[in-house]
Short mmCIF file of C-alpha atoms in Angstrom, two decimals:
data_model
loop_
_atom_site.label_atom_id
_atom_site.label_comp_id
_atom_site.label_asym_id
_atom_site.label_seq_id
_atom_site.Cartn_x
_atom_site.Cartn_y
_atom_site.Cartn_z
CA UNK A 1 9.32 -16.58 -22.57
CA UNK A 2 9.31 -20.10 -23.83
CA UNK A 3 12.40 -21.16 -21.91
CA UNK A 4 11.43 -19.69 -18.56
CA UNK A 5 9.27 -22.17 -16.61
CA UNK A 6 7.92 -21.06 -13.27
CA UNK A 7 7.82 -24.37 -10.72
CA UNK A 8 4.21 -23.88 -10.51
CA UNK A 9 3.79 -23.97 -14.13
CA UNK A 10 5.75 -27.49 -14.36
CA UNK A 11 3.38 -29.13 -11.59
CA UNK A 12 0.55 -27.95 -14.04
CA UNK A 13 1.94 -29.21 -17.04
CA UNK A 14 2.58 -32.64 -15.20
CA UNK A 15 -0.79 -33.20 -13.86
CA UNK A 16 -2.16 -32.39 -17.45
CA UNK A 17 0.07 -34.71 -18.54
CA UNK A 18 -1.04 -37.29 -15.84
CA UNK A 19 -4.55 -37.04 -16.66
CA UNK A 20 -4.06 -37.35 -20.64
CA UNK A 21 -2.08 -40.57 -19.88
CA UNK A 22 -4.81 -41.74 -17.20
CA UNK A 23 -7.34 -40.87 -20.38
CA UNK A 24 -5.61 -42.79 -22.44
CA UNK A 25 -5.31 -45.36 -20.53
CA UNK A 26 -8.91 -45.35 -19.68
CA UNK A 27 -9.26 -45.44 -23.53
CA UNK A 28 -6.72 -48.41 -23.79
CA UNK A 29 -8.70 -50.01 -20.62
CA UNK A 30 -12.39 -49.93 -22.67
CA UNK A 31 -11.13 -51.41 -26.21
CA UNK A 32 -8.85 -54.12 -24.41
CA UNK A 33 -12.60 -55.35 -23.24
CA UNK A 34 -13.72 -56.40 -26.27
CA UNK A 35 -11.20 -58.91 -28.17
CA UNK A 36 -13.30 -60.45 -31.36
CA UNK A 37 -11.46 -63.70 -32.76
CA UNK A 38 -11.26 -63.79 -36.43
CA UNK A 39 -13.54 -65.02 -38.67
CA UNK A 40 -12.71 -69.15 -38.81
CA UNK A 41 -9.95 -68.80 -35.56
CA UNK A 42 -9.34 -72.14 -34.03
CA UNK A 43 -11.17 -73.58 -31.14
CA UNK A 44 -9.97 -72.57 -28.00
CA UNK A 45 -9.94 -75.17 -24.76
CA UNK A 46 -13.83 -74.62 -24.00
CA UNK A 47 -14.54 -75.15 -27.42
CA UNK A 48 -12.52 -78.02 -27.77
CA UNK A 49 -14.29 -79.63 -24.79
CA UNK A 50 -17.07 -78.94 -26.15
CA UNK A 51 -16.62 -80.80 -29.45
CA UNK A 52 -15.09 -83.42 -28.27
CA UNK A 53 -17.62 -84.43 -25.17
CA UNK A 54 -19.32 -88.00 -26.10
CA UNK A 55 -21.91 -89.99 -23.90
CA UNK A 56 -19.47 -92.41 -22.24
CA UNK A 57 -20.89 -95.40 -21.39
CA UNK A 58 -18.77 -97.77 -21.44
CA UNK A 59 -16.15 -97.36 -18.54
CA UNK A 60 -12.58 -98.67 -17.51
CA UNK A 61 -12.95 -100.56 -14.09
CA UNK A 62 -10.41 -98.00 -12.09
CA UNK A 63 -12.16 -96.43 -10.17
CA UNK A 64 -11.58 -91.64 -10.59
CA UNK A 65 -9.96 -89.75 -7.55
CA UNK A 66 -12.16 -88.36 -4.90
CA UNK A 67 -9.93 -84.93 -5.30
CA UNK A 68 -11.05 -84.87 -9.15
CA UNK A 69 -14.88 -85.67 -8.16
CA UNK A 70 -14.64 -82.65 -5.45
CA UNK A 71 -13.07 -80.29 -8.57
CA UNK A 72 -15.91 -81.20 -11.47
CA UNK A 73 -18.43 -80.81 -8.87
CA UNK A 74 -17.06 -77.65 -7.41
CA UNK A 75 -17.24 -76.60 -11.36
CA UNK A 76 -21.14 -77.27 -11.07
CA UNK A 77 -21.36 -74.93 -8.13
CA UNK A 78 -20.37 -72.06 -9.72
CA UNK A 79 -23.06 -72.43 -12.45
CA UNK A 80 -25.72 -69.84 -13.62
CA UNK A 81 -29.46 -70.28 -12.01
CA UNK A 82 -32.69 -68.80 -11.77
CA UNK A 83 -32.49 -65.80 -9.58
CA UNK A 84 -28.86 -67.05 -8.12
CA UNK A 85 -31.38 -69.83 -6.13
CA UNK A 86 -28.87 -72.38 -6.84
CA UNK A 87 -31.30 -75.04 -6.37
CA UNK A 88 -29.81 -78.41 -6.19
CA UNK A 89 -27.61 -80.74 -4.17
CA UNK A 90 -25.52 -83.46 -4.58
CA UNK A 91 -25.50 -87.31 -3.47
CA UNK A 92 -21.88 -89.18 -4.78
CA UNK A 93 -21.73 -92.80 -4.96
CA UNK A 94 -18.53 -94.39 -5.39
CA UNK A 95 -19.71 -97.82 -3.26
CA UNK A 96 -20.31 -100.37 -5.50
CA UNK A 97 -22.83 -102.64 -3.48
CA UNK A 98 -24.87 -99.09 -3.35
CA UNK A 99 -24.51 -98.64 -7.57
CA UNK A 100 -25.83 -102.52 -7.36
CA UNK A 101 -28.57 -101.76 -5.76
CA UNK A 102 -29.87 -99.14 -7.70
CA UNK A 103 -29.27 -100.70 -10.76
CA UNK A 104 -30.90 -104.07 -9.51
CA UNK A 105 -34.05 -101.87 -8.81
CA UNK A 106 -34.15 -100.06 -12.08
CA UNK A 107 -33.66 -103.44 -13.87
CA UNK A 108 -36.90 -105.00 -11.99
CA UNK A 109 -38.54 -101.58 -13.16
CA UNK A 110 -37.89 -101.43 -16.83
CA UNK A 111 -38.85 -104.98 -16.80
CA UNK A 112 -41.99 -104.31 -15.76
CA UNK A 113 -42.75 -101.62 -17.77
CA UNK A 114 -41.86 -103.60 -20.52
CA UNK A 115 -44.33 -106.11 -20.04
CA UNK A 116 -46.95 -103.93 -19.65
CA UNK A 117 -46.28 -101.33 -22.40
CA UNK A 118 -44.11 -102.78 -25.08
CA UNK A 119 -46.46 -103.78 -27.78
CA UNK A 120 -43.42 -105.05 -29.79
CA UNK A 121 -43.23 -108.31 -27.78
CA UNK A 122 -45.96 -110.01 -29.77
CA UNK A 123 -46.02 -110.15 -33.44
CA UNK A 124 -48.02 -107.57 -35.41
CA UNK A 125 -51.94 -107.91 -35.35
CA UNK A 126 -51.91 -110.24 -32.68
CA UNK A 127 -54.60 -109.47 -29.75
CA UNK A 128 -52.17 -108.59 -27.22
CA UNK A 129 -50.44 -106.75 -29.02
CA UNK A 130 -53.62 -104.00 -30.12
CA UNK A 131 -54.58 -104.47 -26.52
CA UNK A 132 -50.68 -103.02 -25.10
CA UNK A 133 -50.74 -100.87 -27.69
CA UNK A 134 -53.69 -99.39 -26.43
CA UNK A 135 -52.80 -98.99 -23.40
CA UNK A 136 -49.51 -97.37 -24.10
CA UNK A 137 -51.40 -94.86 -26.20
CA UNK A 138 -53.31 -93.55 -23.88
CA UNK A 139 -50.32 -93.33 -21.27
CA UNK A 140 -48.49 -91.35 -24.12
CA UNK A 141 -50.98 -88.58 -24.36
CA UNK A 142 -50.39 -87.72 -20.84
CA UNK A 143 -46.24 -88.36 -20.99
CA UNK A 144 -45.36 -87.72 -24.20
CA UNK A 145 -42.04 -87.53 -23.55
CA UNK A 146 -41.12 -90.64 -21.56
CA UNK A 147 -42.79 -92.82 -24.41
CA UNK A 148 -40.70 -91.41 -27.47
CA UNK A 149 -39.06 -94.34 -29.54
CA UNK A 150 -35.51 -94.11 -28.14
CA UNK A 151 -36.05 -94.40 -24.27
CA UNK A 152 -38.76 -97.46 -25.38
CA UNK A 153 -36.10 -99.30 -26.85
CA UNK A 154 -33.52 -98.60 -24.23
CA UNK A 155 -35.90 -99.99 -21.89
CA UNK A 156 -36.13 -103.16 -23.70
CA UNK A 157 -32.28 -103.36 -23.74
CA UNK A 158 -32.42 -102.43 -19.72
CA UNK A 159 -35.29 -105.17 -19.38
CA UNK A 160 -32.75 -107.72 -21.06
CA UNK A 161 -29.91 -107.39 -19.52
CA UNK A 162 -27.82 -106.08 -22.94
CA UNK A 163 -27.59 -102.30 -21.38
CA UNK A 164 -26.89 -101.14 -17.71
CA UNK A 165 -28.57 -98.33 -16.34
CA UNK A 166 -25.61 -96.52 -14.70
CA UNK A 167 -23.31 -98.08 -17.31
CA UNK A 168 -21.10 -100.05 -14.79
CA UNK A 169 -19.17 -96.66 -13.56
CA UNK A 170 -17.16 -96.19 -10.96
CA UNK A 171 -18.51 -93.43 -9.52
CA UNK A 172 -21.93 -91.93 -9.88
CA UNK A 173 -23.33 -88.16 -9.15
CA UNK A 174 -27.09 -87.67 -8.47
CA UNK A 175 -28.34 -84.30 -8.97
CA UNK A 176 -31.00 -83.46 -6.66
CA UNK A 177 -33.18 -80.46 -7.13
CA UNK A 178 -35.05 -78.53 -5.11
CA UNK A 179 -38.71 -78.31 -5.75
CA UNK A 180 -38.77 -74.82 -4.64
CA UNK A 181 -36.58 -73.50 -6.92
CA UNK A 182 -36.93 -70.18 -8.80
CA UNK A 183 -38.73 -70.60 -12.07
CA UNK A 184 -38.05 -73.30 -14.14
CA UNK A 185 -35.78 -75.06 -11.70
CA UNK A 186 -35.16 -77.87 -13.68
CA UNK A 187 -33.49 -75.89 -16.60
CA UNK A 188 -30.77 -75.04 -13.49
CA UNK A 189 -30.36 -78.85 -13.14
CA UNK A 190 -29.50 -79.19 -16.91
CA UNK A 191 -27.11 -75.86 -16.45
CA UNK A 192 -25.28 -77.39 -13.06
CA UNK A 193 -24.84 -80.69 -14.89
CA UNK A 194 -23.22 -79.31 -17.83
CA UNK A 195 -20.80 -77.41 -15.84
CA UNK A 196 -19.97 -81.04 -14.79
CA UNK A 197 -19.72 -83.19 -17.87
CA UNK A 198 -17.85 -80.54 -19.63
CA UNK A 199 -15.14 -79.81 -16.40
CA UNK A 200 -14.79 -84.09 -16.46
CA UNK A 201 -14.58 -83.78 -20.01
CA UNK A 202 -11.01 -81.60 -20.17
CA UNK A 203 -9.75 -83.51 -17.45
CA UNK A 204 -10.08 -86.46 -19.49
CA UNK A 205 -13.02 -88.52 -17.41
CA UNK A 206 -16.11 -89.84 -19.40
CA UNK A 207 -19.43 -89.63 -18.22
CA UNK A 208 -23.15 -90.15 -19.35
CA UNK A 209 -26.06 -88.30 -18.58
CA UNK A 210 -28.31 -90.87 -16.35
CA UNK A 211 -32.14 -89.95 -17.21
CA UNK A 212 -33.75 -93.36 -15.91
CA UNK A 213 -32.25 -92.41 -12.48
CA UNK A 214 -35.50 -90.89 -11.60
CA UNK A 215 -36.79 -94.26 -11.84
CA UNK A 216 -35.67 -94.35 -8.44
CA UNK A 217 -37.61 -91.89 -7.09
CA UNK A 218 -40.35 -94.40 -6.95
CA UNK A 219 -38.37 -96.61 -4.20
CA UNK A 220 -39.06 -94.91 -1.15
CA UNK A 221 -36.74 -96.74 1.08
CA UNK A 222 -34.14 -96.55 -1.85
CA UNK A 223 -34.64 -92.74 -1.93
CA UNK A 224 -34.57 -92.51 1.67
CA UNK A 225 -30.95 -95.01 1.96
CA UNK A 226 -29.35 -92.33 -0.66
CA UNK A 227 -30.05 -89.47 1.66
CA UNK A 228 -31.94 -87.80 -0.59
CA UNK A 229 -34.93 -85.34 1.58
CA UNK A 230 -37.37 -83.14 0.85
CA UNK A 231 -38.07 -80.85 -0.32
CA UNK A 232 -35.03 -82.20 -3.22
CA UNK A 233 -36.10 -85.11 -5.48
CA UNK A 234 -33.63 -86.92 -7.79
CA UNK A 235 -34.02 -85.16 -11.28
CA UNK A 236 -30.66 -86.63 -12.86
CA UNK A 237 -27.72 -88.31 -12.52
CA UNK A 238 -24.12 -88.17 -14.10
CA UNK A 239 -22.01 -91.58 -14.64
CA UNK A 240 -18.16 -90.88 -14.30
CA UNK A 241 -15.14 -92.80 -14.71
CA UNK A 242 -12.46 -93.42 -17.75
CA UNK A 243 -13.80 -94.08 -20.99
CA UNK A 244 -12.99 -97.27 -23.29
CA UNK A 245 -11.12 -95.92 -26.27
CA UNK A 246 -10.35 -93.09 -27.29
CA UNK A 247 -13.95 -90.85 -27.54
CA UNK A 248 -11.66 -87.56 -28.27
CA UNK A 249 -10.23 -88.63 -31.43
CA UNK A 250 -11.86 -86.77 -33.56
CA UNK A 251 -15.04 -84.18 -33.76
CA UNK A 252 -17.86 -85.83 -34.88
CA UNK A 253 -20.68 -84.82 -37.32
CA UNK A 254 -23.82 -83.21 -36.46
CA UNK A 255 -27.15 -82.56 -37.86
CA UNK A 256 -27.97 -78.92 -38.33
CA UNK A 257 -30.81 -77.35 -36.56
CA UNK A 258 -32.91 -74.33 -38.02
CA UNK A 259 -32.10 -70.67 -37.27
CA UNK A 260 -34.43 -67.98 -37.49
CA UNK A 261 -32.38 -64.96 -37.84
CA UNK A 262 -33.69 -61.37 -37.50
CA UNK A 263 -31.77 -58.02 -39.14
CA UNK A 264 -32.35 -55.16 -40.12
CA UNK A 265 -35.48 -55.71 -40.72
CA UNK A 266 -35.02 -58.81 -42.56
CA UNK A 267 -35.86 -62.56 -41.40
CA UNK A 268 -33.63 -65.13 -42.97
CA UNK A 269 -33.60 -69.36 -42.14
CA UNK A 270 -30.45 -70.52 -41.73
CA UNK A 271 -29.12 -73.84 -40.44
CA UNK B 1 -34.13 -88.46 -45.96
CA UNK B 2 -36.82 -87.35 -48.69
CA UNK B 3 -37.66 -91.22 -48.61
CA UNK B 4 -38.77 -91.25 -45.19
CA UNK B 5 -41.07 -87.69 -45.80
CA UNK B 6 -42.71 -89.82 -48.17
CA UNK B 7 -43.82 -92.72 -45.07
CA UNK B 8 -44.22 -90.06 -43.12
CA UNK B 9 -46.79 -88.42 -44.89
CA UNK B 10 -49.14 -91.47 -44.43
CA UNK B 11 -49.77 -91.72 -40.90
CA UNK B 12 -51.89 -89.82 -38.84
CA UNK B 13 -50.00 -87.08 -36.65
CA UNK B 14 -50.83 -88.37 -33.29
CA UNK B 15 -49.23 -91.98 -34.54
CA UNK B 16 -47.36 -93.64 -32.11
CA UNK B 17 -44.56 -95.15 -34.45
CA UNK B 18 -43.82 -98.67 -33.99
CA UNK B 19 -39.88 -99.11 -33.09
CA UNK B 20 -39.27 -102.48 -34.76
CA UNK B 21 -41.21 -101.23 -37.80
CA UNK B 22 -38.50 -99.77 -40.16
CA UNK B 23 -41.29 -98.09 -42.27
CA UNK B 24 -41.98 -96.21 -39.25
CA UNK B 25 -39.08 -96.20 -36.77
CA UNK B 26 -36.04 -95.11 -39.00
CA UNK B 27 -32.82 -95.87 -37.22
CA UNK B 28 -30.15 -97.64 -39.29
CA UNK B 29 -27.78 -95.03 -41.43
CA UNK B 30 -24.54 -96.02 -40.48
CA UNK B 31 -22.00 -96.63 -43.03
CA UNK B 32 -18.69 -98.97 -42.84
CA UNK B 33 -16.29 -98.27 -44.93
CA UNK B 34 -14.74 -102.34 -44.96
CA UNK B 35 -11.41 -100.91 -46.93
CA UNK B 36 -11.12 -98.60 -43.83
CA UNK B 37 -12.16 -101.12 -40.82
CA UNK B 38 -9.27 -103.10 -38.91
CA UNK B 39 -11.75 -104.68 -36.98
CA UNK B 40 -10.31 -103.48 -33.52
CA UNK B 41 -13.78 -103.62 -32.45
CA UNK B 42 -13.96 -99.67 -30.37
CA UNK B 43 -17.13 -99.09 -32.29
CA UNK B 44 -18.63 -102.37 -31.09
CA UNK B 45 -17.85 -101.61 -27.63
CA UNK B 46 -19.05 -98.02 -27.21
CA UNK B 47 -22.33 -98.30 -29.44
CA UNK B 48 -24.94 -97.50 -26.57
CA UNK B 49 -27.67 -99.24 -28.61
CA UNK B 50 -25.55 -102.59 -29.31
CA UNK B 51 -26.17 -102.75 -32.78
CA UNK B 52 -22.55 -103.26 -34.06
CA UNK B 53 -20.83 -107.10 -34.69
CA UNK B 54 -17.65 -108.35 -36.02
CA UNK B 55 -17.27 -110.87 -38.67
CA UNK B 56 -15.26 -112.40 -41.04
CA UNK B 57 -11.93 -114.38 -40.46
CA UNK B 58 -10.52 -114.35 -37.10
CA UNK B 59 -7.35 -112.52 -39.37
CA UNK B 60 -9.24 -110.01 -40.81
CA UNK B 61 -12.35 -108.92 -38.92
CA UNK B 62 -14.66 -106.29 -39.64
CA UNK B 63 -17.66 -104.28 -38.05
CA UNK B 64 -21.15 -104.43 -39.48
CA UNK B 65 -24.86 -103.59 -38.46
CA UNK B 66 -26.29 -106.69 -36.53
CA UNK B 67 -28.93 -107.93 -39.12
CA UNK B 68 -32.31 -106.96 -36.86
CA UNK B 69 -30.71 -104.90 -34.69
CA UNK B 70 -32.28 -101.21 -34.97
CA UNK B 71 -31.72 -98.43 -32.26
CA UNK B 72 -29.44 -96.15 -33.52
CA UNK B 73 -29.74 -92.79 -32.09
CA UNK B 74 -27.02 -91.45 -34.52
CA UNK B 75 -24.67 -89.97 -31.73
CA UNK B 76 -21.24 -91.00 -33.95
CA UNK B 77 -19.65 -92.46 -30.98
CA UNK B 78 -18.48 -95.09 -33.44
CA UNK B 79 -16.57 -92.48 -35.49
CA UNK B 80 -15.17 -90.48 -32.33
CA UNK B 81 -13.40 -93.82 -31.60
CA UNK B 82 -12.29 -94.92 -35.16
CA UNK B 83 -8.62 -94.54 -35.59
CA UNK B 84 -9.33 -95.28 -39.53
CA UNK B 85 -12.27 -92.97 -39.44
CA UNK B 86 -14.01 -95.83 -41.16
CA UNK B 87 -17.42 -95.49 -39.75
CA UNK B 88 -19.80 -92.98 -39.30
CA UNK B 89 -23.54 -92.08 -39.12
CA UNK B 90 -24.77 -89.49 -41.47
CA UNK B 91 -28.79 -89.21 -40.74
CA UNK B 92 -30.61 -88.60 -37.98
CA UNK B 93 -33.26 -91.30 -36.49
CA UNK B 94 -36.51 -90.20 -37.38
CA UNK B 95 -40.01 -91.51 -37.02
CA UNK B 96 -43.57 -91.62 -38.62
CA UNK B 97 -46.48 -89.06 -37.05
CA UNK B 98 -46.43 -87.82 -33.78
CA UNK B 99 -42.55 -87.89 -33.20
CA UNK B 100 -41.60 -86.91 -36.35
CA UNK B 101 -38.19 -84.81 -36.52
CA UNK B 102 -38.34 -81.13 -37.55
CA UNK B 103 -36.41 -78.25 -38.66
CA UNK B 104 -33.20 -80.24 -38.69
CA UNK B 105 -31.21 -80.69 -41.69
CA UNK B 106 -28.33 -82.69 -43.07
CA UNK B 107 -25.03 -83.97 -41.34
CA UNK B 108 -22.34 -81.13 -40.72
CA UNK B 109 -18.81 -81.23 -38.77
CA UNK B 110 -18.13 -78.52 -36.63
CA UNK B 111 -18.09 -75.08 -38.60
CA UNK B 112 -16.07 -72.18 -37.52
CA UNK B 113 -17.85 -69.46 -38.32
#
């Protein structure tokens, strides 16, 4: 019996066959999707970008390509948001009497704010200084942020002329968001941005996240010259160009931040 | 780092620290190794807070802190850009009350897990 096939048993046997190979390669399809690395594996490129990504601020005078602006920026536009809202929009400046400008402006502001709120420019127990630090204070309570150490002392360094606002780069890209976005819109900002440093950063550009560039915002006619409208506001802005050195050299060290990490029914701190 | 818990712990929370008070504002832990340095002067360039010099013989130069200079944030940009690896920041900045750093720990290079 064995060696007598019928023609309709054949087509049988090859669809069976057909659908155990389209099983199996269902089955192949499903564990090709999940490829662990081993344990210690080297870094792969994002990885490596990653590490390697410094604050640039200190920039080569050539000015980037337009073409390699358009690609780190089209890298921002395909970054995650709030609800897919996407909310933010983009002003470049790569004209140098415009970068001037702002930079003038932010200059005469920092300089101001130092002589109203630095309590360091007179010597300790001096009048003024109790008086300023007073002052300054009270301002804290409400922005406790924008009076932590660091950005106090960079605005000293603005105020005197030893540290440029926008770094002296060639080109620089002002992320605007809109004030309607979903959520926490500005969390999409810092997402977008990323996108961008870390595309500039594996195609070998530099660039520094801008924070006093919503200093700005208080320049109407400034604001209004950029092109920036409501209902978007300035909330950062991104220095680009080629970096001084060599920032990829090597990875640099880090401190460790806290971990709080839940199994199986066990909570462990690790850093 | 268990030197500065011990400042810390005498100021009130809600301190505002004082940036050009080193018992308060804790900034410089950079270390130059001077065996190390070829004084090509990278570092002093690309230190955002301007805090690096060069001295010694025009021949032989080498980095060092700027004697009152304070500011540094700690972001190694010094040691990305050492060819000698001679330089390098190993503690964060940290300050008294209010802004006081927490759950962080010590230095660490990039771990692959």
């Amino acid at each position: 019996m064995d060696d007598i096939v019928s023609n309709h048993d054949l087509e049988e046997l090859e669809c069976e066959l057909d659908a155990a190979a389209a099983k199996e390669s269902r089955k192949a399809r499903r564990r090709t999707a999940i490829q662990d690395i081993e344990p210690g594996a080297e870094w792969n490129d994002v990885e490596h970008a990653i590490l390697t990504r410094r604050s640039i601020r200190k920039f080569k005078g050539r000015q980037v390509p337009a073409h390699m602006i358009r690609r780190i920026l089209e890298m921002g536009r395909f970054a995650p948001s709030q609800g897919n809202n996407q909310p933010w929009s983009f002003v470049v400046i790569r004209d140098k009497a415009m970068i001037a400008e702002m930079e003038q402006y932010c200059v005469a502001v920092c300089k101001n704010m130092t002589a109203t709120i630095d309590y360091t420019n007179y010597p300790p127990g001096s009048e003024q200084r109790a008086a300023i630090m007073e002052n300054t204070q009270k301002l804290n309570r409400d922005n406790p942020n924008s009076f932590h150490p660091v950005p106090m002392t960079a605005i000293k360094s603005i105020a005197n002329g030893r540290f440029a606002v926008f770094h002296r780069a060639p080109t620089v890209i002002l992320i605007l968001m809109d004030k309607r976005g979903v959520g926490v819109p500005e969390v999409d900002i810092g997402v977008v941005g990323t996108n961008i440093v870390l595309a500039a950063q594996s195609l070998g550009l530099g660039t520094c996240w801008i924070g006093f560039s919503k200093l700005l915002s208080s320049n109407p006619a400034l604001v209004e010259k950029l092109g920036v409208q409501a209902p978007f506001e300035i909330a950062e802005a991104i220095s680009v160009g080629y970096p001084i050195g060599n920032p990829t050299q090597q990875a640099i060290s880090r401190q460790t931040h806290q971990i709080v990490w839940w199994e199986d029914g066990n909570k462990e701190i690790l850093y | 780092m268990s030197d500065a818990t011990v400042r810390k712990a005498s100021v009130p929370p809600d301190h505002l620290p004082i940036w050009d008070d080193p018992c308060e504002a804790i900034y410089h832990r950079v270390t130059i190794d001077l065996d190390k340095c070829d004084g090509c002067k990278l570092c002093v360039v690309v230190c955002p807070a301007n805090i690096l010099e060069l001295f010694g013989p025009k021949e032989n130069l080498k980095a060092r802190l700027k004697g009152d200079a304070n500011g540094c944030m700690s972001c190694n940009n010094c040691y990305a850009v050492c060819a000698s690896q001679g330089i390098m920041a190993t503690e964060p900045y940290d300050f008294a009350g209010f802004y006081e750093q927490k759950q962080i720990s010590e230095f660490m290079f990039p771990r692959k897990f």
